[in-house]
Short mmCIF file of C-alpha atoms in Angstrom, two decimals:
data_model
loop_
_atom_site.label_atom_id
_atom_site.label_comp_id
_atom_site.label_asym_id
_atom_site.label_seq_id
_atom_site.Cartn_x
_atom_site.Cartn_y
_atom_site.Cartn_z
CA UNK I 1 -33.46 6.68 -45.76
CA UNK I 2 -36.44 5.58 -47.80
CA UNK I 3 -39.59 7.71 -47.84
CA UNK I 4 -42.97 6.37 -49.00
CA UNK I 5 -44.10 9.39 -51.03
CA UNK I 6 -47.86 9.94 -50.88
CA UNK I 7 -48.69 7.35 -48.23
CA UNK I 8 -50.79 7.90 -45.11
CA UNK I 9 -48.82 6.05 -42.44
CA UNK I 10 -47.36 6.27 -38.92
CA UNK I 11 -44.46 8.65 -38.46
CA UNK I 12 -42.15 5.78 -37.44
CA UNK I 13 -42.60 4.23 -40.92
CA UNK I 14 -42.50 7.45 -42.97
CA UNK I 15 -38.83 7.21 -43.90
CA UNK I 16 -37.91 10.82 -43.29
CA UNK I 17 -34.52 12.19 -42.24
CA UNK I 18 -34.79 10.64 -38.76
CA UNK I 19 -35.07 7.03 -39.98
CA UNK I 20 -31.49 6.63 -41.16
CA UNK I 21 -30.46 3.23 -42.55
CA UNK I 22 -26.79 2.86 -41.70
CA UNK I 23 -24.33 1.20 -44.03
CA UNK I 24 -24.91 -2.56 -43.88
CA UNK I 25 -28.08 -2.20 -41.81
CA UNK I 26 -31.68 -3.22 -42.59
CA UNK I 27 -34.85 -1.22 -41.93
CA UNK I 28 -38.17 -3.12 -42.04
CA UNK I 29 -41.12 -0.74 -41.60
CA UNK I 30 -44.67 -2.11 -41.56
CA UNK I 31 -47.87 -0.16 -42.14
CA UNK I 32 -51.40 -0.67 -43.42
CA UNK I 33 -52.02 0.70 -46.92
CA UNK I 34 -55.00 3.04 -46.64
CA UNK I 35 -54.76 4.74 -50.01
CA UNK I 36 -57.15 4.84 -52.92
CA UNK I 37 -55.96 3.10 -56.06
CA UNK I 38 -53.20 5.16 -57.70
CA UNK I 39 -49.46 5.28 -58.37
CA UNK I 40 -47.12 6.27 -55.56
CA UNK I 41 -43.37 6.14 -55.21
CA UNK I 42 -40.46 5.84 -52.83
CA UNK I 43 -37.16 7.68 -52.73
CA UNK I 44 -34.23 8.69 -50.56
CA UNK I 45 -34.96 11.47 -48.08
CA UNK I 46 -31.64 12.21 -46.38
CA UNK I 47 -30.66 15.89 -46.56
CA UNK I 48 -28.21 17.14 -47.67
CA UNK I 49 -27.77 14.17 -50.04
CA UNK I 50 -31.37 13.50 -51.16
CA UNK I 51 -30.63 15.07 -54.55
CA UNK I 52 -27.52 13.02 -55.41
CA UNK I 53 -28.98 9.76 -54.04
CA UNK I 54 -32.19 10.05 -56.08
CA UNK I 55 -30.13 11.16 -59.10
CA UNK I 56 -28.09 7.95 -58.82
CA UNK I 57 -31.26 5.85 -58.78
CA UNK I 58 -32.57 5.45 -55.23
CA UNK I 59 -36.26 5.73 -56.16
CA UNK I 60 -39.02 3.52 -57.53
CA UNK I 61 -42.73 3.07 -58.16
CA UNK I 62 -45.58 1.54 -56.19
CA UNK I 63 -48.95 0.66 -57.71
CA UNK I 64 -51.91 0.54 -55.34
CA UNK I 65 -55.13 -1.10 -56.54
CA UNK I 66 -58.56 -0.96 -54.95
CA UNK I 67 -62.00 -2.42 -55.64
CA UNK I 68 -63.52 0.92 -56.69
CA UNK I 69 -60.89 1.43 -59.38
CA UNK I 70 -60.97 -2.23 -60.35
CA UNK I 71 -64.67 -2.09 -61.18
CA UNK I 72 -64.07 0.58 -63.81
CA UNK I 73 -63.48 -0.51 -67.38
CA UNK I 74 -60.06 1.15 -67.64
CA UNK I 75 -56.93 -0.24 -69.31
CA UNK I 76 -55.23 -2.20 -66.54
CA UNK I 77 -52.86 -4.80 -68.03
CA UNK I 78 -49.49 -3.72 -66.71
CA UNK I 79 -46.90 -3.22 -69.45
CA UNK I 80 -49.45 -3.77 -72.22
CA UNK I 81 -52.10 -1.05 -72.03
CA UNK I 82 -51.25 0.28 -68.53
CA UNK I 83 -47.79 1.84 -68.81
CA UNK I 84 -45.77 3.62 -66.10
CA UNK I 85 -43.49 6.44 -67.25
CA UNK I 86 -40.87 7.76 -64.83
CA UNK I 87 -39.33 10.95 -66.22
CA UNK I 88 -35.81 11.79 -65.05
CA UNK I 89 -33.46 14.21 -66.82
CA UNK I 90 -29.80 13.34 -66.45
CA UNK I 91 -26.35 14.38 -67.68
CA UNK I 92 -23.60 11.89 -68.53
CA UNK I 93 -19.83 12.24 -68.48
CA UNK I 94 -17.79 11.14 -71.48
CA UNK I 95 -17.22 7.74 -69.87
CA UNK I 96 -20.98 7.15 -69.59
CA UNK I 97 -21.21 7.75 -65.83
CA UNK I 98 -23.85 10.05 -64.38
CA UNK I 99 -22.69 13.61 -63.75
CA UNK I 100 -24.32 15.38 -60.79
CA UNK I 101 -23.56 19.11 -60.83
CA UNK I 102 -24.93 19.88 -57.36
CA UNK I 103 -26.37 23.26 -58.40
CA UNK I 104 -28.21 24.80 -55.44
CA UNK I 105 -31.06 26.12 -57.62
CA UNK I 106 -31.75 22.63 -58.96
CA UNK I 107 -29.89 20.01 -60.98
CA UNK I 108 -31.09 19.71 -64.58
CA UNK I 109 -29.83 17.22 -67.14
CA UNK I 110 -29.71 17.32 -70.94
CA UNK I 111 -30.83 13.72 -71.52
CA UNK I 112 -34.26 12.25 -70.78
CA UNK I 113 -34.40 8.84 -69.15
CA UNK I 114 -37.79 7.13 -69.10
CA UNK I 115 -37.99 4.18 -66.73
CA UNK I 116 -34.20 4.32 -66.82
CA UNK I 117 -33.96 3.90 -70.59
CA UNK I 118 -33.01 6.09 -73.54
CA UNK I 119 -35.33 6.81 -76.48
CA UNK I 120 -38.09 4.35 -75.53
CA UNK I 121 -40.84 3.28 -77.89
CA UNK I 122 -44.01 1.21 -77.52
CA UNK I 123 -45.80 -0.92 -80.06
CA UNK I 124 -49.35 -0.60 -78.75
CA UNK I 125 -51.68 -3.57 -79.15
CA UNK I 126 -54.62 -1.63 -77.69
CA UNK I 127 -56.84 1.14 -79.01
CA UNK I 128 -56.41 3.03 -75.74
CA UNK I 129 -53.35 3.41 -73.54
CA UNK I 130 -53.32 4.31 -69.87
CA UNK I 131 -50.13 6.19 -69.02
CA UNK I 132 -49.18 6.70 -65.38
CA UNK I 133 -46.61 9.47 -65.36
CA UNK I 134 -44.25 10.48 -62.55
CA UNK I 135 -42.01 13.51 -62.73
CA UNK I 136 -39.10 11.88 -60.91
CA UNK I 137 -36.64 14.61 -61.90
CA UNK I 138 -34.71 16.49 -59.27
CA UNK I 139 -35.77 19.98 -60.32
CA UNK I 140 -37.15 20.22 -63.86
CA UNK I 141 -40.81 21.05 -64.54
CA UNK I 142 -42.52 19.64 -67.65
CA UNK I 143 -45.43 20.45 -69.90
CA UNK I 144 -46.48 17.17 -71.52
CA UNK I 145 -48.43 16.77 -74.75
CA UNK I 146 -48.43 14.84 -78.01
CA UNK I 147 -46.53 15.71 -81.18
CA UNK I 148 -49.75 16.06 -83.24
CA UNK I 149 -51.48 18.16 -80.51
CA UNK I 150 -54.17 15.50 -80.08
CA UNK I 151 -56.46 15.72 -77.08
CA UNK I 152 -56.18 13.10 -74.37
CA UNK I 153 -58.00 12.49 -71.08
CA UNK I 154 -56.51 13.03 -67.65
CA UNK I 155 -58.13 10.61 -65.22
CA UNK I 156 -55.97 10.87 -62.10
CA UNK I 157 -53.71 13.00 -59.94
CA UNK I 158 -51.17 12.19 -57.20
CA UNK I 159 -53.50 10.31 -54.88
CA UNK I 160 -56.08 8.68 -57.12
CA UNK I 161 -58.68 9.11 -59.83
CA UNK I 162 -60.52 12.31 -60.64
CA UNK I 163 -64.30 12.29 -60.46
CA UNK I 164 -64.54 12.59 -64.24
CA UNK I 165 -62.09 12.41 -67.15
CA UNK I 166 -60.80 15.84 -68.21
CA UNK I 167 -59.95 16.36 -71.89
CA UNK I 168 -56.69 18.28 -72.25
CA UNK I 169 -54.03 19.01 -74.86
CA UNK I 170 -51.21 19.12 -72.29
CA UNK I 171 -50.56 18.64 -68.57
CA UNK I 172 -47.94 20.20 -66.32
CA UNK I 173 -45.97 18.17 -63.78
CA UNK I 174 -43.52 19.49 -61.21
CA UNK I 175 -41.01 17.24 -59.45
CA UNK I 176 -42.90 14.73 -57.30
CA UNK I 177 -46.25 15.13 -59.07
CA UNK I 178 -48.02 12.27 -60.83
CA UNK I 179 -50.83 12.02 -63.37
CA UNK I 180 -52.81 9.28 -65.06
CA UNK I 181 -53.95 9.85 -68.64
CA UNK I 182 -55.75 7.91 -71.38
CA UNK I 183 -54.68 8.36 -75.01
CA UNK I 184 -56.86 7.14 -77.89
CA UNK I 185 -54.96 5.41 -80.71
CA UNK I 186 -57.96 4.41 -82.80
CA UNK I 187 -56.72 6.52 -85.76
CA UNK I 188 -53.73 4.17 -86.09
CA UNK I 189 -51.23 7.00 -86.50
CA UNK I 190 -47.83 6.91 -84.75
CA UNK I 191 -47.35 9.71 -82.24
CA UNK I 192 -44.74 10.97 -79.78
CA UNK I 193 -45.34 12.05 -76.19
CA UNK I 194 -43.17 15.14 -75.64
CA UNK I 195 -42.06 17.01 -72.55
CA UNK I 196 -41.27 20.70 -72.82
CA UNK I 197 -39.25 22.04 -69.94
CA UNK I 198 -40.98 25.04 -68.42
CA UNK I 199 -37.67 26.82 -67.98
CA UNK I 200 -38.36 27.40 -64.30
CA UNK I 201 -34.78 26.65 -63.33
CA UNK I 202 -31.45 28.21 -64.27
CA UNK I 203 -31.08 30.35 -67.39
CA UNK I 204 -30.80 28.14 -70.46
CA UNK I 205 -32.65 25.23 -68.87
CA UNK I 206 -35.42 25.20 -71.49
CA UNK I 207 -35.44 21.98 -73.49
CA UNK I 208 -37.76 19.67 -75.44
CA UNK I 209 -37.57 15.93 -74.79
CA UNK I 210 -39.17 13.05 -76.66
CA UNK I 211 -40.60 10.90 -73.87
CA UNK I 212 -42.21 7.98 -75.69
CA UNK I 213 -42.69 7.05 -79.35
CA UNK I 214 -45.95 5.14 -79.77
CA UNK I 215 -46.56 2.94 -82.81
CA UNK I 216 -50.09 1.49 -82.91
CA UNK I 217 -50.04 -2.15 -83.96
CA UNK I 218 -52.11 -3.14 -86.99
CA UNK I 219 -54.06 -5.56 -84.83
CA UNK I 220 -55.22 -3.58 -81.82
CA UNK I 221 -57.62 -4.77 -79.16
CA UNK I 222 -60.78 -2.74 -78.87
CA UNK I 223 -61.58 -1.46 -75.40
CA UNK I 224 -64.67 -0.04 -73.73
CA UNK I 225 -65.46 3.64 -73.93
CA UNK I 226 -64.04 5.74 -71.13
CA UNK I 227 -66.60 6.04 -68.29
CA UNK I 228 -68.09 9.52 -67.95
CA UNK I 229 -67.81 9.22 -64.16
CA UNK I 230 -64.90 7.55 -62.38
CA UNK I 231 -65.17 7.91 -58.61
CA UNK I 232 -66.99 10.03 -56.05
CA UNK I 233 -64.99 12.65 -54.16
CA UNK I 234 -66.65 14.75 -51.50
CA UNK I 235 -66.19 18.44 -52.31
CA UNK I 236 -63.63 20.06 -50.00
CA UNK I 237 -65.41 22.06 -47.31
CA UNK I 238 -63.25 24.81 -45.76
CA UNK I 239 -65.86 25.20 -42.99
CA UNK I 240 -64.51 21.95 -41.52
CA UNK I 241 -61.14 23.58 -40.80
CA UNK I 242 -60.32 24.65 -37.26
CA UNK I 243 -57.97 27.30 -38.59
CA UNK I 244 -55.45 28.37 -41.22
CA UNK I 245 -51.73 27.68 -40.94
CA UNK I 246 -49.49 30.01 -43.04
CA UNK I 247 -46.31 28.97 -44.86
CA UNK I 248 -44.21 31.60 -46.61
CA UNK I 249 -41.84 30.17 -49.23
CA UNK I 250 -39.13 32.78 -49.32
CA UNK I 251 -35.75 33.66 -50.73
CA UNK I 252 -32.72 31.87 -49.34
CA UNK I 253 -34.53 28.49 -49.39
CA UNK I 254 -36.59 29.27 -46.30
CA UNK I 255 -40.08 28.43 -45.12
CA UNK I 256 -41.48 31.03 -42.72
CA UNK I 257 -38.02 32.56 -42.59
CA UNK I 258 -36.34 29.37 -41.32
CA UNK I 259 -34.21 26.63 -42.77
CA UNK I 260 -34.54 22.99 -41.79
CA UNK I 261 -33.25 22.06 -38.33
CA UNK I 262 -33.63 18.37 -37.50
CA UNK I 263 -33.72 19.27 -33.77
CA UNK I 264 -36.62 21.72 -34.13
CA UNK I 265 -40.34 20.94 -34.45
CA UNK I 266 -41.87 23.73 -36.51
CA UNK I 267 -45.59 22.91 -36.31
CA UNK I 268 -47.86 20.87 -34.03
CA UNK I 269 -51.14 19.48 -35.38
CA UNK I 270 -53.93 17.92 -33.34
CA UNK I 271 -55.13 14.43 -34.27
CA UNK I 272 -58.68 14.30 -35.64
CA UNK I 273 -58.70 17.87 -36.95
CA UNK I 274 -58.92 19.47 -40.37
CA UNK I 275 -56.86 22.53 -41.27
CA UNK I 276 -56.27 24.94 -44.12
CA UNK I 277 -52.62 25.33 -45.03
CA UNK I 278 -51.87 28.53 -46.94
CA UNK I 279 -48.65 28.65 -48.96
CA UNK I 280 -47.42 32.04 -50.21
CA UNK I 281 -44.43 32.26 -52.54
CA UNK I 282 -42.40 35.44 -52.10
CA UNK I 283 -39.41 34.10 -54.05
CA UNK I 284 -38.70 34.42 -57.77
CA UNK I 285 -39.06 30.71 -58.70
CA UNK I 286 -41.91 28.21 -58.39
CA UNK I 287 -41.82 25.66 -55.58
CA UNK I 288 -43.58 22.25 -55.58
CA UNK I 289 -44.78 22.01 -51.96
CA UNK I 290 -45.05 18.42 -50.65
CA UNK I 291 -46.69 17.33 -47.38
CA UNK I 292 -45.97 13.96 -45.78
CA UNK I 293 -48.63 11.65 -44.27
CA UNK I 294 -51.80 13.08 -45.85
CA UNK I 295 -53.38 13.67 -49.21
CA UNK I 296 -55.03 17.10 -49.52
CA UNK I 297 -57.47 18.99 -51.73
CA UNK I 298 -56.64 22.33 -53.33
CA UNK I 299 -59.15 25.02 -52.34
CA UNK I 300 -57.97 27.93 -54.46
CA UNK I 301 -55.12 29.79 -56.14
CA UNK I 302 -55.08 33.52 -55.37
CA UNK I 303 -58.76 33.16 -54.46
CA UNK I 304 -59.77 31.41 -57.72
CA UNK I 305 -60.85 27.76 -57.90
CA UNK I 306 -58.16 25.31 -59.08
CA UNK I 307 -58.19 23.95 -62.61
CA UNK I 308 -60.50 20.97 -63.08
CA UNK I 309 -57.61 18.53 -63.36
CA UNK I 310 -56.25 19.75 -59.99
CA UNK I 311 -59.40 18.89 -58.06
CA UNK I 312 -58.40 15.37 -57.11
CA UNK I 313 -56.30 14.05 -54.22
CA UNK I 314 -52.86 15.66 -54.10
CA UNK I 315 -49.72 15.46 -52.00
CA UNK I 316 -47.63 17.96 -54.00
CA UNK I 317 -48.79 21.34 -55.26
CA UNK I 318 -46.94 23.98 -57.27
CA UNK I 319 -46.86 27.46 -55.76
CA UNK I 320 -45.76 29.99 -58.36
CA UNK I 321 -43.96 33.29 -57.62
CA UNK I 322 -46.38 35.79 -56.10
CA UNK I 323 -49.05 33.11 -55.69
CA UNK I 324 -51.08 32.11 -52.64
CA UNK I 325 -52.42 28.55 -52.61
CA UNK I 326 -54.77 27.14 -49.97
CA UNK I 327 -55.21 23.41 -49.38
CA UNK I 328 -57.45 21.41 -47.03
CA UNK I 329 -55.89 18.62 -44.96
CA UNK I 330 -57.34 16.19 -42.40
CA UNK I 331 -55.14 14.43 -39.84
CA UNK I 332 -56.48 11.02 -38.86
CA UNK I 333 -55.37 7.64 -37.45
CA UNK I 334 -51.80 8.34 -36.36
CA UNK I 335 -50.16 10.51 -33.72
CA UNK I 336 -46.67 10.71 -32.31
CA UNK I 337 -45.49 13.64 -30.17
CA UNK I 338 -41.81 12.91 -30.86
CA UNK I 339 -41.32 11.63 -34.40
CA UNK I 340 -42.12 14.28 -37.03
CA UNK I 341 -43.38 14.31 -40.58
CA UNK I 342 -41.94 16.70 -43.15
CA UNK I 343 -43.24 19.46 -45.42
CA UNK I 344 -40.86 20.82 -48.02
CA UNK I 345 -40.14 21.96 -51.54
CA UNK I 346 -39.77 18.94 -53.83
CA UNK I 347 -37.03 20.54 -55.89
CA UNK I 348 -34.53 18.16 -54.30
CA UNK I 349 -31.68 20.67 -54.25
CA UNK I 350 -33.95 23.25 -52.57
CA UNK I 351 -34.88 20.57 -50.02
CA UNK I 352 -31.23 19.66 -49.43
CA UNK I 353 -30.36 23.34 -48.94
CA UNK I 354 -32.90 23.68 -46.13
CA UNK I 355 -36.33 24.40 -47.66
CA UNK I 356 -38.07 22.00 -45.32
CA UNK I 357 -39.86 21.96 -41.98
CA UNK I 358 -41.15 19.39 -39.48
CA UNK I 359 -44.54 18.82 -37.91
CA UNK I 360 -45.87 16.38 -35.34
CA UNK I 361 -49.42 15.09 -34.92
CA UNK I 362 -50.42 14.84 -31.26
CA UNK I 363 -53.37 12.98 -29.71
#
């Protein structure tokens, strides 16, 4: 299968477990792109082999541009000052082949691949770099920052730009999450982007990876100052919701006490409505909760507003142990009473083990 992660699209084109591409066959979905400008991705979505298929390389990036983003004076020359970074930790056998351990709690490697390469570096010919970062790992969480602790600006989340740049010293990304950041290289000093594993997986999984070595070129193009305002996002209004739908992420890789059953529809949503989905984590590990078809806005974490750099459009949200997270979702354009969308943990081994459910949108 091939799932279009982050896209708003008809269920027949979603690429979930029901749209199996048999050996030697071709699948040709068509859908209108209705997203804001951002970076999305595609990957295998065939439990119980999503984890090993993505690990072997069945995943890739999609850039979406729009006029609103294009009018902003942001770095946008692909491969020059607009750089994608796909982070995937892997383990290799002695013969150089990929080793997939199949650990139920999540497969974690000891080598960092960035865009499929080892130890990458960039000679920057621009004063400012725009980095679009995807955590494409199966299970590992990362805290990302620079080796000299310099501040940088986060400008985007999973589904598009934030309203304003947010100055940060580090960002956290769970599997499936994306971020766009701007780093200023006007001081001319070389610097390394580093990823520190959060240690949320098996014991001994903590590790520090060098993601990208950046060497500013002596002749660097000057760029415009970062705009103080990027886009306009309507504030999420929980009063629009017709109700709250609970999801308990529990022990044994269950959601609401159940494991995935491809023959069972778990939730039914009405077209044209807005809902609050409330995720509560009663397990001992964090879970990145991903919803197909729609981007959502985070309302709160344990009753407190989300961090400023979590207030953009999202399709994946981390729910930590003991935490309750509420998000606001609107279901528009597409309905199908038979073909479902998925919601699931984006730790791919958790997903493969059954931490996933199905919902349909009905007219």
